[in-house]
PDB file of C-alpha atoms in Angstrom:
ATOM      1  CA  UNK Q 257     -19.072   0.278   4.854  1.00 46.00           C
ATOM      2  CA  UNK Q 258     -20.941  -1.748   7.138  1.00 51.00           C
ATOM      3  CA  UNK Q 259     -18.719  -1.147  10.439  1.00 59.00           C
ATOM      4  CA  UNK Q 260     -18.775   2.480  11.970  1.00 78.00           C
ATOM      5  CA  UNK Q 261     -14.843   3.325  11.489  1.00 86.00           C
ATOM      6  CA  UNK Q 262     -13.888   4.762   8.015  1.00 94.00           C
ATOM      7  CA  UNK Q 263     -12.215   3.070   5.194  1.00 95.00           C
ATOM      8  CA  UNK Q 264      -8.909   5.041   5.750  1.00 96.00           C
ATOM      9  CA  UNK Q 265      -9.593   4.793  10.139  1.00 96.00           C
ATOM     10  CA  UNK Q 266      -9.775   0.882   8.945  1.00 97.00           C
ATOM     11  CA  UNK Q 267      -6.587   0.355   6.663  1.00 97.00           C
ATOM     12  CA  UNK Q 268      -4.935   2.700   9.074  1.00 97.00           C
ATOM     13  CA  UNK Q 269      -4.989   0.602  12.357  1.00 97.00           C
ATOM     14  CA  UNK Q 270      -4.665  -2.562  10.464  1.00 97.00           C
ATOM     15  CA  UNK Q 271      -1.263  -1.338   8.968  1.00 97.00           C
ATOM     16  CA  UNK Q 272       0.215   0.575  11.356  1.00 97.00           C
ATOM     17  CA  UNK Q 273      -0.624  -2.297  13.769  1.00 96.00           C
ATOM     18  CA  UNK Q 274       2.823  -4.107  11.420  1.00 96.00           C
ATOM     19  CA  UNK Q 275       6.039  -3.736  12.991  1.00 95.00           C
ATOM     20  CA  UNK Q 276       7.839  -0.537  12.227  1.00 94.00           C
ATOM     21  CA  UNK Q 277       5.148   0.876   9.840  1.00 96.00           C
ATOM     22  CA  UNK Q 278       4.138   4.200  10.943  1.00 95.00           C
ATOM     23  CA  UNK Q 279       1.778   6.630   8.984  1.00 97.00           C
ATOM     24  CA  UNK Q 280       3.066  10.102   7.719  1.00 96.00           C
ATOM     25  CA  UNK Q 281       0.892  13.221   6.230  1.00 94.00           C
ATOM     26  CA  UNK Q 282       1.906  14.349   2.881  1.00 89.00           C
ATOM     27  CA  UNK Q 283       1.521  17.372   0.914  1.00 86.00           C
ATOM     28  CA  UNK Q 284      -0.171  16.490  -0.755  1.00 85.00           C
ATOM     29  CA  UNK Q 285      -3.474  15.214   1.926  1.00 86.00           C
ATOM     30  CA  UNK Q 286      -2.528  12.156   1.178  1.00 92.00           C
ATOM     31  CA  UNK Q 287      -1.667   9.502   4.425  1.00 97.00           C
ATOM     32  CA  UNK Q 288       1.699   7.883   3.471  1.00 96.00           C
ATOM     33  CA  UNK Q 289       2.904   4.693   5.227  1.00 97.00           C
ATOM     34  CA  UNK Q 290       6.399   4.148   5.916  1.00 96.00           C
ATOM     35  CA  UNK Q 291       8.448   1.346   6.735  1.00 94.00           C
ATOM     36  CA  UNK Q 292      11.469   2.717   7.914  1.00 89.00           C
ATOM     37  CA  UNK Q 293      12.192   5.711   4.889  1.00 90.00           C
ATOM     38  CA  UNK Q 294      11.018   3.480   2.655  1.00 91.00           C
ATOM     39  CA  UNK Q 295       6.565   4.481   1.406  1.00 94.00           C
ATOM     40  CA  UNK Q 296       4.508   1.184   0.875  1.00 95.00           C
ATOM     41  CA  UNK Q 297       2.135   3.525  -0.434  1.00 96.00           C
ATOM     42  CA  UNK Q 298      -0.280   6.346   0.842  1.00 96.00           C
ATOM     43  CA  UNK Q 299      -4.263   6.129   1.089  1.00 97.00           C
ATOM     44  CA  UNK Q 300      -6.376   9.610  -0.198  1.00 95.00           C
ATOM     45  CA  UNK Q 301      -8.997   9.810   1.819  1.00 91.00           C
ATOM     46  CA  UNK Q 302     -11.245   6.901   1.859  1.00 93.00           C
ATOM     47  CA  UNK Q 303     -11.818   6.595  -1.705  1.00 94.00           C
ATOM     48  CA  UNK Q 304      -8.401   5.301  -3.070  1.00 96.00           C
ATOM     49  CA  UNK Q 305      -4.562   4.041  -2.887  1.00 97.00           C
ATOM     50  CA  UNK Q 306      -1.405   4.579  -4.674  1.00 96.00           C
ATOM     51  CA  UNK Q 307       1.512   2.021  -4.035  1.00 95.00           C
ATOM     52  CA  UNK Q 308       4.716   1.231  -6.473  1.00 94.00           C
ATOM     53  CA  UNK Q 309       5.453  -2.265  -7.769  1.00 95.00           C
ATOM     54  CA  UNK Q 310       8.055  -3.631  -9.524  1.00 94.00           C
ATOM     55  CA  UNK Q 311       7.154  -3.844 -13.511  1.00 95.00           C
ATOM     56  CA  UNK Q 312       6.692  -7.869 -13.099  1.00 95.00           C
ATOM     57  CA  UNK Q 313       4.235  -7.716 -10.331  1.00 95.00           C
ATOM     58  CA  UNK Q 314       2.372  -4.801 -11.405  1.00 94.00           C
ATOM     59  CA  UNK Q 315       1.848  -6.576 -14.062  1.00 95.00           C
ATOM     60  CA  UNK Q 316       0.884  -9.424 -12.648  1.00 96.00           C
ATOM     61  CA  UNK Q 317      -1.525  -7.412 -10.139  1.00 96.00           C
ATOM     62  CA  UNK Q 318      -3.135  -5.745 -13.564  1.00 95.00           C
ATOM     63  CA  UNK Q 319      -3.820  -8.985 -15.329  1.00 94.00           C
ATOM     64  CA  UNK Q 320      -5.765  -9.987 -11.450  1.00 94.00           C
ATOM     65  CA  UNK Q 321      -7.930  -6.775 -11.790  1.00 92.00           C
ATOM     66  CA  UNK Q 322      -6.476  -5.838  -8.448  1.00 94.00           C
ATOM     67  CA  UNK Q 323      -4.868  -2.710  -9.582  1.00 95.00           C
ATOM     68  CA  UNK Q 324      -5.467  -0.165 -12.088  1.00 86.00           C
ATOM     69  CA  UNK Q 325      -2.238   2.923 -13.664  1.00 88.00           C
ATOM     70  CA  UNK Q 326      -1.952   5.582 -11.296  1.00 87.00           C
ATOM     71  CA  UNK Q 327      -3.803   8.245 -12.727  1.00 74.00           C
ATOM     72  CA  UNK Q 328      -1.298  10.607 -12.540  1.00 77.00           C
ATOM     73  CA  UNK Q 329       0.952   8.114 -14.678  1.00 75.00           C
ATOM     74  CA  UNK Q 330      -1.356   5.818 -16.444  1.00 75.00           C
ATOM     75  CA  UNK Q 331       1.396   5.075 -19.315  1.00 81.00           C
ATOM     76  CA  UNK Q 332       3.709   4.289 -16.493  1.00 83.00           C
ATOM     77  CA  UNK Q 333       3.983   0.652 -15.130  1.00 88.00           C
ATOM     78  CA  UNK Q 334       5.302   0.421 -11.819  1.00 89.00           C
ATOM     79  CA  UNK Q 335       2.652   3.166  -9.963  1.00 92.00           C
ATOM     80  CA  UNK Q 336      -0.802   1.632  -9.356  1.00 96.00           C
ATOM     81  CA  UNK Q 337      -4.016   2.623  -7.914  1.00 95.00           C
ATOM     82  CA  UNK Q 338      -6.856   0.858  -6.159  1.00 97.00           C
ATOM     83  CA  UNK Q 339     -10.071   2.530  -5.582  1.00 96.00           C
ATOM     84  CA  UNK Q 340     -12.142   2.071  -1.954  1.00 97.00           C
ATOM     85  CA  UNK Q 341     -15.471   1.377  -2.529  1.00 95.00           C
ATOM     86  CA  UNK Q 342     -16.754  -1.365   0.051  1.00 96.00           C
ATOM     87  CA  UNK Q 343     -15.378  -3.304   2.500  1.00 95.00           C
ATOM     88  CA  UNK Q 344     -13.918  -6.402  -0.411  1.00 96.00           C
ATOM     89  CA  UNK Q 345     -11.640  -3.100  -1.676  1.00 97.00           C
ATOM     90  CA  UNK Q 346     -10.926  -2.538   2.047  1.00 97.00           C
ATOM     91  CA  UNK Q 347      -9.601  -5.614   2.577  1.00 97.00           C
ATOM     92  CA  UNK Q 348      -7.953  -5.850  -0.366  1.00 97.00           C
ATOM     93  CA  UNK Q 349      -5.751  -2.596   0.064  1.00 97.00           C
ATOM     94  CA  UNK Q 350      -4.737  -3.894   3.332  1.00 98.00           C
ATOM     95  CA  UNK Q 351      -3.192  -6.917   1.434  1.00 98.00           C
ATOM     96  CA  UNK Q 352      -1.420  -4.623  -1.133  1.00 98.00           C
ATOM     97  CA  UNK Q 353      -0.205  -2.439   1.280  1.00 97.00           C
ATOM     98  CA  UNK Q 354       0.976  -6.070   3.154  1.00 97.00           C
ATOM     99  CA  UNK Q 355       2.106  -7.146  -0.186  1.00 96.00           C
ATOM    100  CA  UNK Q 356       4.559  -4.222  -0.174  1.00 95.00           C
ATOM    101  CA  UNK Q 357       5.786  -4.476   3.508  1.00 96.00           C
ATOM    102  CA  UNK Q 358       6.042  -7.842   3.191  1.00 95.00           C
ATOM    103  CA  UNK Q 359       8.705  -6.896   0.014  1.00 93.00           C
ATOM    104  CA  UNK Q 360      10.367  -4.323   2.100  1.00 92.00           C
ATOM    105  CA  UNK Q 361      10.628  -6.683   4.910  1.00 92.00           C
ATOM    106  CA  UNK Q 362      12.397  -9.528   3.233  1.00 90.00           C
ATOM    107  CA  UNK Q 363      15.622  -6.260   1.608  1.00 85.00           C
ATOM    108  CA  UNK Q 364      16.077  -6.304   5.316  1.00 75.00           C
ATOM    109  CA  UNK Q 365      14.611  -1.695   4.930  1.00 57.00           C
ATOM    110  CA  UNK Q 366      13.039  -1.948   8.797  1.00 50.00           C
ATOM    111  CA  UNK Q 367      15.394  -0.317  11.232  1.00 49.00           C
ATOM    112  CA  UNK Q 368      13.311  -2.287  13.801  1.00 54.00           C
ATOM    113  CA  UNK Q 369      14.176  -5.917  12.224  1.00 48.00           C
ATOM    114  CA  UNK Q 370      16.716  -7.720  13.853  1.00 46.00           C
ATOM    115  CA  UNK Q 371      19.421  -8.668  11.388  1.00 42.00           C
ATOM    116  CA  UNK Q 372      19.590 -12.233   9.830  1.00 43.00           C
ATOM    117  CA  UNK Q 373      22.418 -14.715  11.614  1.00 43.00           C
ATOM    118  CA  UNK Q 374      24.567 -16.526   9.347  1.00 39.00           C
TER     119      UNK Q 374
END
């Protein structure tokens, strides 16, 4: 990594810095994020992170290369894995775990989120 924070220190502040995420130890090691109850997924270390999609976008994020099977379910589709390498995989676990809050977000799971006005 070319800055001086870790790869986990780095996906850390960027998504805990989203309203109502806050970051949870497992344990397992692992660093879960949570939006309200619900995990967007959890980092291991600095060298990879799990997340659950819905069958349709994992898909999708599979065909992109963005994802790989969770290792501990590769026949499964739904968990998914992303490796941390350098700072491109940085960023794009940031936008994964984004993609999922951004999902959670919009079924209305934040405690913190105002409720839509009819």
């Amino acid at each position: 990594m070319a800055n001086t924070r870790s790869a986990r220190d780095e996906i850390t502040a960027a998504v805990t810095s989203w309203r109502g995420v806050h970051a949870v130890p497992g344990d397992l090691g692992e660093l879960g994020f949570k939006l309200g109850r619900r995990e967007i997924g959890h980092l291991h270390g600095d060298r990879a992170a799990h997340f659950s999609f819905p069958k349709k976008l994992w898909a999708e994020l599979r065909e992109q290369g963005r994802i790989v099977p969770h290792p501990v379910f590769p026949d499964s589709q739904g968990p998914a894995a992303r490796s941390i390498e350098n700072d491109a995989d940085v960023r794009e676990v940031i936008a994964l775990f984004r993609l999922n809050y951004d999902r959670a977000v919009a079924r209305n799971v934040s405690p913190a989120r105002p409720a839509a006005k009819a």
